[in-house]
GROMACS .gro file of C-alpha atoms in nm:
model
   59
    1MET     CA    1   7.263   9.863  10.080
    2ALA     CA    2   7.599   9.945  10.237
    3ASN     CA    3   7.701  10.295  10.340
    4LEU     CA    4   8.038  10.467  10.367
    5LYS     CA    5   8.132  10.703  10.648
    6ILE     CA    6   8.356  10.973  10.503
    7LYS     CA    7   8.559  11.218  10.712
    8LEU     CA    8   8.765  11.514  10.590
    9VAL     CA    9   9.104  11.492  10.761
   10LYS     CA   10   9.312  11.739  10.558
   11SER     CA   11   9.252  12.104  10.474
   12LEU     CA   12   9.096  12.221  10.148
   13ASN     CA   13   9.312  12.535  10.144
   14GLY     CA   14   9.533  12.555   9.836
   15ARG     CA   15   9.374  12.251   9.668
   16LEU     CA   16   9.256  12.242   9.309
   17ASP     CA   17   8.914  12.399   9.258
   18LYS     CA   18   8.779  12.069   9.124
   19HIS     CA   19   8.892  11.886   9.436
   20VAL     CA   20   8.730  12.145   9.664
   21ALA     CA   21   8.408  12.117   9.461
   22THR     CA   22   8.416  11.738   9.494
   23ALA     CA   23   8.457  11.761   9.872
   24ASN     CA   24   8.171  12.011   9.890
   25SER     CA   25   7.948  11.781   9.685
   26LEU     CA   26   8.005  11.515   9.951
   27GLY     CA   27   7.900  11.764  10.219
   28LEU     CA   28   8.252  11.822  10.352
   29TYR     CA   29   8.347  12.185  10.410
   30LYS     CA   30   8.604  12.188  10.692
   31ILE     CA   31   8.836  11.950  10.872
   32GLY     CA   32   8.649  11.706  11.093
   33ASN     CA   33   8.325  11.709  10.894
   34GLU     CA   34   8.174  11.363  10.854
   35THR     CA   35   7.907  11.238  10.619
   36VAL     CA   36   7.742  10.905  10.541
   37GLN     CA   37   7.705  10.829  10.170
   38PRO     CA   38   7.572  10.525   9.983
   39ASP     CA   39   7.835  10.284   9.855
   40ASN     CA   40   7.786  10.324   9.480
   41ALA     CA   41   7.997  10.401   9.173
   42GLN     CA   42   7.939  10.775   9.195
   43THR     CA   43   8.056  10.798   9.556
   44ARG     CA   44   8.353  10.567   9.490
   45GLY     CA   45   8.460  10.792   9.200
   46LYS     CA   46   8.455  11.100   9.422
   47ILE     CA   47   8.657  10.917   9.687
   48ALA     CA   48   8.911  10.807   9.424
   49LYS     CA   49   8.954  11.168   9.314
   50ILE     CA   50   9.016  11.319   9.659
   51GLY     CA   51   9.106  11.013   9.864
   52TYR     CA   52   9.426  11.179   9.988
   53LEU     CA   53   9.209  11.423  10.188
   54LEU     CA   54   8.971  11.167  10.337
   55GLN     CA   55   8.933  10.887  10.588
   56VAL     CA   56   8.676  10.631  10.473
   57THR     CA   57   8.517  10.353  10.677
   58GLU     CA   58   8.241  10.110  10.586
   59GLU     CA   59   7.927  10.129  10.794
   0.00000   0.00000   0.00000
């Protein structure tokens, strides 16, 4: 199964509460945090919601 490496590259300050909660559910709390998540529909949906804050690479 493929994995996605997700990095938070923009600040969460001033963002919608739902977007901050989505980032936190991915394990991203501050700029520079990275996490590896499985490539599934749930993760892709989260990325689609806050993609403007993230850098995503396939692993």
